[in-house]
Coordinates of C-alpha atoms in Angstrom, one line a residue:
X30 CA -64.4 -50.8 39.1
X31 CA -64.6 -46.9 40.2
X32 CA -68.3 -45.9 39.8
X33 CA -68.8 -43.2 37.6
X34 CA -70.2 -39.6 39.2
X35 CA -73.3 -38.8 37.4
X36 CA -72.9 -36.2 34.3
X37 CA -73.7 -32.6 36.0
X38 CA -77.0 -31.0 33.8
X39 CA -78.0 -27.7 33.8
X40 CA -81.4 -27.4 33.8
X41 CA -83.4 -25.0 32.1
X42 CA -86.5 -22.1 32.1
X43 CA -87.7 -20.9 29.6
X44 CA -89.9 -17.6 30.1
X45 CA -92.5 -16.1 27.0
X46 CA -94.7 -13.3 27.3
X47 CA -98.5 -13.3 26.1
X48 CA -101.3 -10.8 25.1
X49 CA -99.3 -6.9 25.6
X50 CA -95.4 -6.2 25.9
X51 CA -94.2 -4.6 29.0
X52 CA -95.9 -7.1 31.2
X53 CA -92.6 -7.1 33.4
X54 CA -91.2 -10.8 32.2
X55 CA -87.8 -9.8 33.3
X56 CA -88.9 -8.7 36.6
X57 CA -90.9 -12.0 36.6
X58 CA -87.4 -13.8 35.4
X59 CA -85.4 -12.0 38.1
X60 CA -88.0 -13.0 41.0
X61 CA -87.9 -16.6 40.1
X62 CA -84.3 -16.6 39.8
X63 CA -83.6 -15.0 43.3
X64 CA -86.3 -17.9 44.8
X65 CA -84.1 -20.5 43.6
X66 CA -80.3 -18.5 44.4
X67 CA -81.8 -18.4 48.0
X68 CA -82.8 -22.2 47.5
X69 CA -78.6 -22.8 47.5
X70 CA -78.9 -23.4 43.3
X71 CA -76.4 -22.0 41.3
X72 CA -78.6 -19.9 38.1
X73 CA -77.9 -18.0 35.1
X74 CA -80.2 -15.7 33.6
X75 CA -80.6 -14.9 29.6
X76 CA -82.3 -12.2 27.7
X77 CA -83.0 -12.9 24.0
X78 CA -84.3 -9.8 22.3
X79 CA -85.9 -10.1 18.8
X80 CA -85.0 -6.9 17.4
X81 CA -82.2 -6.5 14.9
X82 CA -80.0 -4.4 16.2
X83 CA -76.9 -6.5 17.1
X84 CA -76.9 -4.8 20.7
X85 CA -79.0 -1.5 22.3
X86 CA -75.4 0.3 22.3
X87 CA -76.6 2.4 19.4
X88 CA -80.0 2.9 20.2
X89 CA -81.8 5.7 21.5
X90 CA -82.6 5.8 25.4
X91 CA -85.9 7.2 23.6
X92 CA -86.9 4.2 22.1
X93 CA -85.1 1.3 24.6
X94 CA -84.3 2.9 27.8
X95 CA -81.7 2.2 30.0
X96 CA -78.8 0.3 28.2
X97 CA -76.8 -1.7 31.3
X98 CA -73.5 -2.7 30.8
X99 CA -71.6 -5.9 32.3
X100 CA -68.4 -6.0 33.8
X101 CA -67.6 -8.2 30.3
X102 CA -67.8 -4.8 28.4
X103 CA -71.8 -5.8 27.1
X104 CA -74.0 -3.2 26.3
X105 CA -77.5 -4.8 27.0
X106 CA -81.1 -4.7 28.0
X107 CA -82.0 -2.9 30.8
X108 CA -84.2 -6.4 32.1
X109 CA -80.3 -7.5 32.9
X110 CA -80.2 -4.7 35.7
X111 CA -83.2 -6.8 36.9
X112 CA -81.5 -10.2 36.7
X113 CA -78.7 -8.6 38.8
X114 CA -80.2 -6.5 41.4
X115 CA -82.7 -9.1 42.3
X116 CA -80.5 -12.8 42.1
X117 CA -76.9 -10.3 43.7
X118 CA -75.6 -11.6 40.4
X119 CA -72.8 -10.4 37.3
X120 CA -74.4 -11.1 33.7
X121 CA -71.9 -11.5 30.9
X122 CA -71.9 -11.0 27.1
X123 CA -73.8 -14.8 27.2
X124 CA -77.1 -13.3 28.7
X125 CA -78.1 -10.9 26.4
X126 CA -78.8 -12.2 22.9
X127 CA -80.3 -10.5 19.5
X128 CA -81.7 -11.7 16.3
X129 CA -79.2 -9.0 14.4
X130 CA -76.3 -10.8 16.6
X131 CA -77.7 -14.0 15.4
X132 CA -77.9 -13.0 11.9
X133 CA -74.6 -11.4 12.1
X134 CA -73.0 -14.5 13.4
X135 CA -74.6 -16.8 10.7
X136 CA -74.1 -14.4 7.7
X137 CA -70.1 -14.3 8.6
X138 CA -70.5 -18.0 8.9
X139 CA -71.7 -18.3 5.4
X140 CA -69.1 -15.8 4.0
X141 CA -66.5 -17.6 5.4
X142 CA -67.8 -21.0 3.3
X143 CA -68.4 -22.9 6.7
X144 CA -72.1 -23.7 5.1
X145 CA -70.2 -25.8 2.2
X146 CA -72.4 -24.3 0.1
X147 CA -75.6 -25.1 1.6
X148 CA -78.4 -23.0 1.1
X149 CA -78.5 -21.0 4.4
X150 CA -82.2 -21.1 6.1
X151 CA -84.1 -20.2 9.0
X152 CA -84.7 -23.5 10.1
X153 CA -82.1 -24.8 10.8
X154 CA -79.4 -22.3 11.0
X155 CA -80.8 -19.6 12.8
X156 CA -82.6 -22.1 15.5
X157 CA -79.3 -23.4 15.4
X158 CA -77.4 -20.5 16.4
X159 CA -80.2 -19.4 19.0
X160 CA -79.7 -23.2 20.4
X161 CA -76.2 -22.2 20.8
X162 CA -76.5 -19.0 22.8
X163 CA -78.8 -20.8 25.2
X164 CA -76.3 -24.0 25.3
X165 CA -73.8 -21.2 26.4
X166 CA -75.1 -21.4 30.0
X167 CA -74.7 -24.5 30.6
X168 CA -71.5 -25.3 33.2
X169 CA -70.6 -27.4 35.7
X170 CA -71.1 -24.5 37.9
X171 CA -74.9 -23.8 36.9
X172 CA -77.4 -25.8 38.1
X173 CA -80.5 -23.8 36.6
X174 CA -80.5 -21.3 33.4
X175 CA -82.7 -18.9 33.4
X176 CA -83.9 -17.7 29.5
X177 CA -86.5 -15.0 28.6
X178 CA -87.8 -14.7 25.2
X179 CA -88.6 -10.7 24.9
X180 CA -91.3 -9.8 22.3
X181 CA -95.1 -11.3 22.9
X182 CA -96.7 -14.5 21.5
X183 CA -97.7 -14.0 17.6
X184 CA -94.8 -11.5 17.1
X185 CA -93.1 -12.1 13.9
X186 CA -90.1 -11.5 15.1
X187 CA -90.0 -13.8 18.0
X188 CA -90.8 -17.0 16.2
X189 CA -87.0 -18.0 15.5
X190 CA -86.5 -17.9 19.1
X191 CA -89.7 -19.6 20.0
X192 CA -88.8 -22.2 17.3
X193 CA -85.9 -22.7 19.1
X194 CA -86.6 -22.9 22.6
X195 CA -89.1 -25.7 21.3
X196 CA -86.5 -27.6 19.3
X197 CA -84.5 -26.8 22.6
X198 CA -86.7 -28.4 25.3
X199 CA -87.5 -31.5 22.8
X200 CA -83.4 -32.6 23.1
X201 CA -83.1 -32.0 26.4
X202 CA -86.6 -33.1 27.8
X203 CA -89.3 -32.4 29.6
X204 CA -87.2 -33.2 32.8
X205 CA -84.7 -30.6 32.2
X206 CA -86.6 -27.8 30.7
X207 CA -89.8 -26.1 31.3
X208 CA -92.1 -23.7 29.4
X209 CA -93.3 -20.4 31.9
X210 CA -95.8 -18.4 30.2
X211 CA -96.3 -14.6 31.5
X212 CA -100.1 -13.9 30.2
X213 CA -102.5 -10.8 31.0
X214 CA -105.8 -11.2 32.6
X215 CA -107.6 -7.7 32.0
X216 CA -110.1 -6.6 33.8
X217 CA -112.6 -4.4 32.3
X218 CA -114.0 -1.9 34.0
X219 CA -117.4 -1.4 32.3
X220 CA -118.3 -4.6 32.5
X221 CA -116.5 -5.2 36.1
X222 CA -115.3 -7.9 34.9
X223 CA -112.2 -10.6 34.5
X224 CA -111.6 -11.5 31.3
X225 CA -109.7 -14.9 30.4
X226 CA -109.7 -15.2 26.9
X227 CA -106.9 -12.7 26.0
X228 CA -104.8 -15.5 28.4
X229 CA -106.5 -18.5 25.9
X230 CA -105.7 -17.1 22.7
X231 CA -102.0 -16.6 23.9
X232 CA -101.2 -20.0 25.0
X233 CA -103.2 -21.2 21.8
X234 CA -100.5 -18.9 19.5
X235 CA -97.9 -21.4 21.2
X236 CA -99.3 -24.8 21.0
X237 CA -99.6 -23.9 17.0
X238 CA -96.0 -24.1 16.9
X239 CA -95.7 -26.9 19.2
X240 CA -94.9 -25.5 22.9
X241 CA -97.9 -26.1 25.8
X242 CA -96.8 -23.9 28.8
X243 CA -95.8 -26.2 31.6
X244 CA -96.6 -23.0 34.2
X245 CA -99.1 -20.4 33.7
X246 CA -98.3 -16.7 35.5
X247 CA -101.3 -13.7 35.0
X248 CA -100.4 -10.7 35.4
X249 CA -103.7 -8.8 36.8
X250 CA -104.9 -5.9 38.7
X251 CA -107.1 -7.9 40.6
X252 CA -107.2 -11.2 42.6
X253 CA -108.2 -13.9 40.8
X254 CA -111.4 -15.5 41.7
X255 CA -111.3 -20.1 41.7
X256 CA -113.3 -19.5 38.8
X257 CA -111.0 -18.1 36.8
X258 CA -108.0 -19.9 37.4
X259 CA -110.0 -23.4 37.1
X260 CA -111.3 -21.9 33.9
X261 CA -107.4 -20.9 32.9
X262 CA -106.2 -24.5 33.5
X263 CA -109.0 -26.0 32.0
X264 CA -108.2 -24.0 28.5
X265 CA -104.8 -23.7 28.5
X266 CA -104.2 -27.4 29.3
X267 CA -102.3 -26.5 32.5
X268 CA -102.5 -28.2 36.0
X269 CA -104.6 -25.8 38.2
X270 CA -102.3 -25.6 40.9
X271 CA -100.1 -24.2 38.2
X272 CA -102.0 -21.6 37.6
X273 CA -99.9 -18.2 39.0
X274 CA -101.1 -15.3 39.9
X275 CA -98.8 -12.4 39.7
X276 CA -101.0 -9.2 40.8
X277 CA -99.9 -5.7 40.7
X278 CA -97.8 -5.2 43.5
X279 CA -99.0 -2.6 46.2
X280 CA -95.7 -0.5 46.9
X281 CA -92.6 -2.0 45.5
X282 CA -91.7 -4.5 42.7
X283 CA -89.7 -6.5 44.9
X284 CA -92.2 -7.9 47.0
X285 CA -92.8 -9.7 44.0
X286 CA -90.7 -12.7 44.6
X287 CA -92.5 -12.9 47.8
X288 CA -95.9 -13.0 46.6
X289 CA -94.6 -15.5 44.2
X290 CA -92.9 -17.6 47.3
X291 CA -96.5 -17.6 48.9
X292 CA -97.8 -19.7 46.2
X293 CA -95.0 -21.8 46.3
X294 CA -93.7 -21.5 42.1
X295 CA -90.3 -22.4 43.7
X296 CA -91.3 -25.4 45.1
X297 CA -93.0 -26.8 41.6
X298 CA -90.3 -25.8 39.4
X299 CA -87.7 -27.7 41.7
X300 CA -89.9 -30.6 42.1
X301 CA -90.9 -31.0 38.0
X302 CA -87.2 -30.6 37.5
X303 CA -86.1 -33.5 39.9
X304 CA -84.3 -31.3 42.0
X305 CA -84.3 -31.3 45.7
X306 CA -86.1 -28.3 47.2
X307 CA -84.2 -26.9 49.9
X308 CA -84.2 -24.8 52.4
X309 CA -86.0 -21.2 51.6
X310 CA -83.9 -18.5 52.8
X311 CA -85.3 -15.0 52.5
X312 CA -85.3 -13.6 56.3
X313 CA -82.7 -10.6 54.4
X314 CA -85.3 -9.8 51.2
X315 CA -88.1 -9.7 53.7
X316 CA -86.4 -7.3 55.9
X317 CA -85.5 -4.9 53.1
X318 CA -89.2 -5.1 52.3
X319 CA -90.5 -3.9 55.2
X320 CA -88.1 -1.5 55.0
X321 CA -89.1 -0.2 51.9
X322 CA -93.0 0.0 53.0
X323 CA -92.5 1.2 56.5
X324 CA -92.9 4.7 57.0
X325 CA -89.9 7.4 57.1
X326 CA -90.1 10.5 59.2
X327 CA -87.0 12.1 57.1
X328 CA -87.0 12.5 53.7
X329 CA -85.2 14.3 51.1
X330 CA -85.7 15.1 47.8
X331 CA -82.7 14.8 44.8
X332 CA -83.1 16.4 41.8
X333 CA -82.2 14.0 38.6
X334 CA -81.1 16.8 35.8
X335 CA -80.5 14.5 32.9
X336 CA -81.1 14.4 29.0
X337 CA -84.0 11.6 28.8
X338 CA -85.7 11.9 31.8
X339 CA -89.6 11.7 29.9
X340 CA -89.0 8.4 29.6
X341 CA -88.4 6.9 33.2
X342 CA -86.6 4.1 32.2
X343 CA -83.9 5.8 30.6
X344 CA -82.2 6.4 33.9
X345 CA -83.8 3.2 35.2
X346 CA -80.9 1.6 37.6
X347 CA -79.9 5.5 38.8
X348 CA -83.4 5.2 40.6
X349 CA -83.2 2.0 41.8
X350 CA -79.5 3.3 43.1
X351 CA -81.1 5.6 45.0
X352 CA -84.1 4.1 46.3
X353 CA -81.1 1.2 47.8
X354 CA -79.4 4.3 49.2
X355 CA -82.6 6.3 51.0
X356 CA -83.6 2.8 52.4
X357 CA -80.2 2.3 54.1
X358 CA -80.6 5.2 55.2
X359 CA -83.7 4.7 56.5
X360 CA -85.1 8.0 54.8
X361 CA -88.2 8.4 52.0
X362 CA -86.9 10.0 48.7
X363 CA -88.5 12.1 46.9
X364 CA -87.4 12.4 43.0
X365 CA -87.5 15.5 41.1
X366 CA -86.6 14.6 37.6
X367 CA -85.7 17.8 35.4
X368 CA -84.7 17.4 31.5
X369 CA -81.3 19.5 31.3
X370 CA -83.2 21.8 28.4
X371 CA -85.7 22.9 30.6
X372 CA -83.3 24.6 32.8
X373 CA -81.3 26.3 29.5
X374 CA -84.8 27.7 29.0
X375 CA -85.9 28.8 32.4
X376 CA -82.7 29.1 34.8
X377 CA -81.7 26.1 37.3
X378 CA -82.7 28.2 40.3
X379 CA -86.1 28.1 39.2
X380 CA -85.9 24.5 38.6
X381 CA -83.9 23.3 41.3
X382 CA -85.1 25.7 44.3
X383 CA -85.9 23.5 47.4
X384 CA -84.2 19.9 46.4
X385 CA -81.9 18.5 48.8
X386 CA -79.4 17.0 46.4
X387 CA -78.6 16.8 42.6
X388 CA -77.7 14.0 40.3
X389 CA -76.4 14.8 37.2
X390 CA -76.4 11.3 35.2
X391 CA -75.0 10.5 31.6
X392 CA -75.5 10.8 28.5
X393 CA -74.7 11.8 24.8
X394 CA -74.4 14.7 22.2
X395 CA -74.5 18.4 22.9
X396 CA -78.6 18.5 23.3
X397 CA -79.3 20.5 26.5
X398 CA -75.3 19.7 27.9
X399 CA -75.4 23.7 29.3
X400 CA -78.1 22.7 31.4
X401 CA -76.1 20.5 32.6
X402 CA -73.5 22.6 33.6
X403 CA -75.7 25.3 35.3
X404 CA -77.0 22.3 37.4
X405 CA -73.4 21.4 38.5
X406 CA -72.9 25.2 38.9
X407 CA -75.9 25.4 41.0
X408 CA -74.9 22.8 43.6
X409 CA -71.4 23.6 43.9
X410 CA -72.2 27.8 44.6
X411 CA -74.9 26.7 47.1
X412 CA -73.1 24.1 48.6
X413 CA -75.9 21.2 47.8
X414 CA -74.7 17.2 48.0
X415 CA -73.9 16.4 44.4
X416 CA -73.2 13.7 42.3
X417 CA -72.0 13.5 38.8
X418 CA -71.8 10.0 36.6
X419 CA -70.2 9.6 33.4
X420 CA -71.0 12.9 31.2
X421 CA -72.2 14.2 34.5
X422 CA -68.5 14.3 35.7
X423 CA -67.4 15.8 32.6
X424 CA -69.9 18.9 33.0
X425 CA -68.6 19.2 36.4
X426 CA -65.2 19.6 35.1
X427 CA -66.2 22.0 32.6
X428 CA -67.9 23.8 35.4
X429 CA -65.3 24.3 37.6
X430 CA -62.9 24.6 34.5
X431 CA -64.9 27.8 33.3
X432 CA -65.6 29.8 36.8
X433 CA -63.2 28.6 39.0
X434 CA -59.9 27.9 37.4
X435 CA -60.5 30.6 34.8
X436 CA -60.3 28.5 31.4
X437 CA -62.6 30.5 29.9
X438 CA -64.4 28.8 26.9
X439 CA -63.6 25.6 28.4
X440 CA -65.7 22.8 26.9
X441 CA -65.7 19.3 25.7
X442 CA -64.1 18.0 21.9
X443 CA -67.5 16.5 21.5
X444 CA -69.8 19.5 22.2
X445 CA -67.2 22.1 20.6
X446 CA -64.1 20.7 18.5
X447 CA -62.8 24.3 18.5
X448 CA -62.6 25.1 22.1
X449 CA -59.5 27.2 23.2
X450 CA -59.4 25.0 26.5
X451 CA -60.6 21.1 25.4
X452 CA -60.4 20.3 29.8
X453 CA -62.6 17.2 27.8
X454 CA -61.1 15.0 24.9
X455 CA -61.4 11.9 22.8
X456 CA -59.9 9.0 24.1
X457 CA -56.6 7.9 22.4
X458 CA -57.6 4.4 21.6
X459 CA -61.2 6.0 19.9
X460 CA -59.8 8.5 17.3
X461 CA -59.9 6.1 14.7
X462 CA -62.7 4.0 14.7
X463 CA -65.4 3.9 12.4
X464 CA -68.1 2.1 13.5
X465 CA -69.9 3.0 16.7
X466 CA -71.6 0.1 18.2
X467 CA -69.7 -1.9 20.7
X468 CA -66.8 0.4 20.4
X469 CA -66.4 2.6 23.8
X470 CA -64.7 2.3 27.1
X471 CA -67.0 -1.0 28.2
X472 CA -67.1 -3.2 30.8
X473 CA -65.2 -3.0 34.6
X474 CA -62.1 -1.4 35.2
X475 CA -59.9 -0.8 37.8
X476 CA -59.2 2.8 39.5
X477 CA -57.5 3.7 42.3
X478 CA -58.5 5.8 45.2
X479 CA -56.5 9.0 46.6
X480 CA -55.9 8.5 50.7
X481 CA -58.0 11.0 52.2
X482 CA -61.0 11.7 49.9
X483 CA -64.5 11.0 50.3
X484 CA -64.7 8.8 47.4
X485 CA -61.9 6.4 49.3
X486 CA -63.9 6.9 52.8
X487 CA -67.0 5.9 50.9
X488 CA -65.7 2.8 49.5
X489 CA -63.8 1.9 52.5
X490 CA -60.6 0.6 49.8
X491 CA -57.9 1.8 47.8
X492 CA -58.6 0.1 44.7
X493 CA -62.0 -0.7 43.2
X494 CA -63.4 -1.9 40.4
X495 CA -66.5 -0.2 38.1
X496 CA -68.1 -0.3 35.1
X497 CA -67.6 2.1 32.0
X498 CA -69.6 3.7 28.8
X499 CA -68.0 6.3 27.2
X500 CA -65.1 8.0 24.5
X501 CA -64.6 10.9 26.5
X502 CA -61.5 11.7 28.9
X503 CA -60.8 14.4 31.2
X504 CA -57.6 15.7 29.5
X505 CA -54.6 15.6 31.2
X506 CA -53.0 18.4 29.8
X507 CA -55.2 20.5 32.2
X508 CA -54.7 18.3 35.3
X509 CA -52.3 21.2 36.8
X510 CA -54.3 23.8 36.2
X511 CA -57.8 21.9 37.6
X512 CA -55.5 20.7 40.8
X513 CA -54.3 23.8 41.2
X514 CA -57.4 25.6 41.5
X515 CA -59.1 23.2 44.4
X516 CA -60.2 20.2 42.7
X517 CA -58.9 16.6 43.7
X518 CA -58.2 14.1 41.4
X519 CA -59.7 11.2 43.6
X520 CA -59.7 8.6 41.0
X521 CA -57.3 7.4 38.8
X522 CA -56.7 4.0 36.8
X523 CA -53.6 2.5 38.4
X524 CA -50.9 3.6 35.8
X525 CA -52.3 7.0 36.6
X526 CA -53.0 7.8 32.6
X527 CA -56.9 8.4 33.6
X528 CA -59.0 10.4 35.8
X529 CA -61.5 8.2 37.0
X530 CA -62.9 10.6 40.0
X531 CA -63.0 14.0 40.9
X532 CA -64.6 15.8 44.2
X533 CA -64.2 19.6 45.8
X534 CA -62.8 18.8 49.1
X535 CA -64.2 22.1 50.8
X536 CA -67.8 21.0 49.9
X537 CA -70.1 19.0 51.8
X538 CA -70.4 16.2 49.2
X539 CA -69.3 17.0 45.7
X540 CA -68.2 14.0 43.8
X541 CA -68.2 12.7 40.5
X542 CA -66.9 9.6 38.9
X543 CA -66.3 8.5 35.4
X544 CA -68.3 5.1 35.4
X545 CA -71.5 4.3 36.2
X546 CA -71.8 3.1 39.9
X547 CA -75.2 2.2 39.6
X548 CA -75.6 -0.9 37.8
X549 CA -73.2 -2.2 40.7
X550 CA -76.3 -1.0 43.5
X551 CA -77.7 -3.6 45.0
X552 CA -80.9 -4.0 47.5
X553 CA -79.0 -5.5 50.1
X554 CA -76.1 -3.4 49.3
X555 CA -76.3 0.0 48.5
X556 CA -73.6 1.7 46.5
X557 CA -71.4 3.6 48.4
X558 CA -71.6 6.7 46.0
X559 CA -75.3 6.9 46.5
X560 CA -75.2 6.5 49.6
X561 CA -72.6 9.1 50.8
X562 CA -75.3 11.6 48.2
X563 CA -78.1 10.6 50.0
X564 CA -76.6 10.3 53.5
X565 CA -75.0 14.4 53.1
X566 CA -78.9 15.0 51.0
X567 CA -80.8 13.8 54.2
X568 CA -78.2 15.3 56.9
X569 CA -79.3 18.9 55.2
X570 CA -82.9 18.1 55.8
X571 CA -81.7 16.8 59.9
X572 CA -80.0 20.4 60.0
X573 CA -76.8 18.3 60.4
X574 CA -73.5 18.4 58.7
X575 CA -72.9 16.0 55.9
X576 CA -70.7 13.1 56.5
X577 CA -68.2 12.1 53.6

């Protein structure tokens, strides 16, 4: 008789966050998960996000930040950029989970009588559902899943989940799934101390509802004296030598997987798993490190002109873009962010005097869109490196519509529905919808590249593939007109129905694109976009010519 191959298990992590929010669980989550890819496992990483908003599509970048799409069309957290640019992995619809999609999904369950006319509870149909999302990783192809409860420990919100993952980790067993608790040490300054108990009261939140952290991870300014992490193990019932510390990085947040590496959290997780702990391969993260910290004689400086830039997460992966790009380079950056309504009140020479490049990212609504455009303005007159992404590419066409190919008034539908010369319209396929969450242009799609343009040199293909956000079209009715005055249409979908890029062939780098080029960055691979801005950026600052 044939013997059987054993049944494949994904095995699972389960990541909570104690004492303050924003203690950087997804960087944390990401870090692990890049350990273990460059172990040889195969990992999927998950965000569930306790808020009730069935996605961050419709949220402002105010209150959430960044929101980072997937090549799936997902509109999700911004810790998903994380996952991505730290493990070289695509997320899906399956890693970003909230409790309004939860909700939704059970509420149309129970219109739709699949209840039978059971009353319809917390426990156990939500837990259920969560159970679900989480059971949606598992695959013959994943060896380790990855899931990070957002929220802190005591949140009302997060208890479903936390319900869950407990209910979770009791079918599958301890073998299979463990319990990583992210926790804050403060120390306070007054009394020059560490203080522990903050960490205690966490873990004790958890084991009310019945989950004892297998790992402990502290977050801390400070190095952690024996003392405190016997007196951490001690309290929170976990083995000392499980007892992380995860202390504020000195120049970069990705030397944090190798200041977790030094204390071996790979190695532990594998072995309480059952899993064979290979070979630790992280010559190439190491590398990029020390490129990051080592000194740069060149630098330049690129000016972000954008909508939201108070809050720095907002444009959060459109720095990290950039930061991948100046370290190919082998150049510092300097960043000069500038909020698009500052320069409608004071003029975008006096704004933008000195930088050595300008971004001009995306966005929404009309809210400070004329700064915008005097930014693009400003860099195609004076011949500065430019690039424009998403909106940014529309105010470039406006722009160039309005002073060069003399459409005066020219303007987008959404900023002015009365414009004589709409060069910007609604998309076709979006006149008609009604609801506005999960409705745009999402996910990757493919565009052709013109022979002969920078944006084709830069990619070194003919056909790419990038990720969208947005209603808005260049309108082809002007395409003649735009073409005729000096712009190339550089980008196109393959039928040719949309303009996907545009650049000014007689400037030193002016390109803008459609989609959003920088959730596709990675550390180890810079986008080609970026880098083409930052290379022609930092050939200015050499006194040499740009190269396309």
């Amino acid at each position: 008789m044939k013997k059987q191959e054993p049944k494949h298990v994904t095995k699972h992590l389960f990541i909570t966050g104690g004492v303050v929010s924003s203690l950087g669980k997804g960087i944390t989550a990401a870090s692990i998960a890049l350990l273990l890819r460059q172990r040889g496992y195969r990992v999927r990483l998950q965000k569930l996000d306790p808020y009730i908003n069935v996605d961050p599509g419709t949220m402002s970048p105010y209150e959430h930040g960044e929101v980072f799409v997937t090549d799936d069309g997902a509109e999700t957290d911004l810790d998903l950029g994380h996952y991505e640019r730290f493990a070289d992995l695509s997320c899906s619809r399956a890693s970003n989970v909230t409790s309004g999609r939860i909700y939704l999904t059970v509420i149309e369950r129970e219109r739709r009588g699949d209840y039978l006319g059971k009353t319809v509870q917390v426990i156990p149909h939500i837990t259920d559902e969560i159970k679900n999302a989480i059971r949606s990783l598992d695959g013959d192809d994943v060896d380790i899943a990855i899931t990070e409860i957002g929220g802190t420990a005591g949140d009302i919100e997060s208890l479903p989940f936390l319900e869950a993952i407990r209910q979770y980790r009791q079918e599958i067993g301890p073998q299979n799934g463990l319990f990583i608790h992210l926790t804050l040490v403060p120390y306070l300054r007054a009394a020059q101390e560490m203080k522990t108990k903050p960490s205690q009261q966490s873990v004790g939140i958890l084991r009310e509802i019945g989950i004892i952290p297998d790992i402990l991870i502290c977050r801390c300014e400070h190095a952690l004296g024996e003392e405190h992490l016997s007196k951490l193990a001690l309290f929170c019932n976990v083995r000392r030598d499980l007892v992380i510390e995860e202390r504020d990085v000195a120049q970069t947040i990705y030397e944090v997987p190798l200041e977790l590496a030094r204390q071996e959290l790979d190695t532990y997780l594998l072995e309480m798993l059952g899993l064979h702990v290979r070979e630790l391969r992280l010559e190439a993260w190491r590398a990029f490190v020390q490129r990051v910290v080592a000194p740069r004689e060149r630098t330049c400086e690129i000016a972000v002109v954008g909508k939201y830039t108070r809050l720095k997460d907002a444009y959060k992966s459109i720095y990290e873009a950039l930061d991948h790009a100046a370290v190919a380079h082998g150049v510092g950056l300097r960043l000069r962010p500038i909020e698009s309504t500052d320069i409608e009140a004071r003029g975008a020479a006096a704004l933008l005097d000195g930088v050595d490049g300008i971004l001009v990212p995306g966005g929404f609504g009309d809210r400070g869109i004329e700064g915008k455009i005097a930014a693009v303005a400003y860099a195609r007159e004076r011949g500065l490196p430019f690039l424009g992404i998403c909106l940014g590419m529309q105010c470039a066409v406006i722009e160039f519509a309005r002073h060069v190919a003399g459409l005066e008034g020219a303007n987008s539908q959404e900023f002015d529905a009365s414009t004589p010369h709409p060069v910007i319209h609604l998309m076709a396929e979006q006149e008609h919808l009604e609801n506005l969450g999960g409705t745009m242009r999402l996910g990757a799609w493919p565009c052709r590249l013109a022979d002969g343009t920078r944006a084709a040199a830069a990619y070194g293909a003919a056909e790419i593939s990038e990720r969208h956000r947005h209603r808005y079209e260049v309108n082809n009715d002007y395409r003649e007109r735009l073409e005729a005055a000096g712009m190339v249409l550089s980008g196109t979908s393959p039928d040719g129905r949309l303009v996907e890029a545009i650049e000014l062939p007689e400037h030193p780098w002016f390109v803008a694109c459609q989609f959003h080029p920088e959730f596709t960055s990675r550390p180890l691979k810079a986008h080609p976009l970026f880098l083409g801005l930052v290379g022609a950026a930092a050939g200015r600052t050499a006194g040499t010519a740009a190269k396309p």
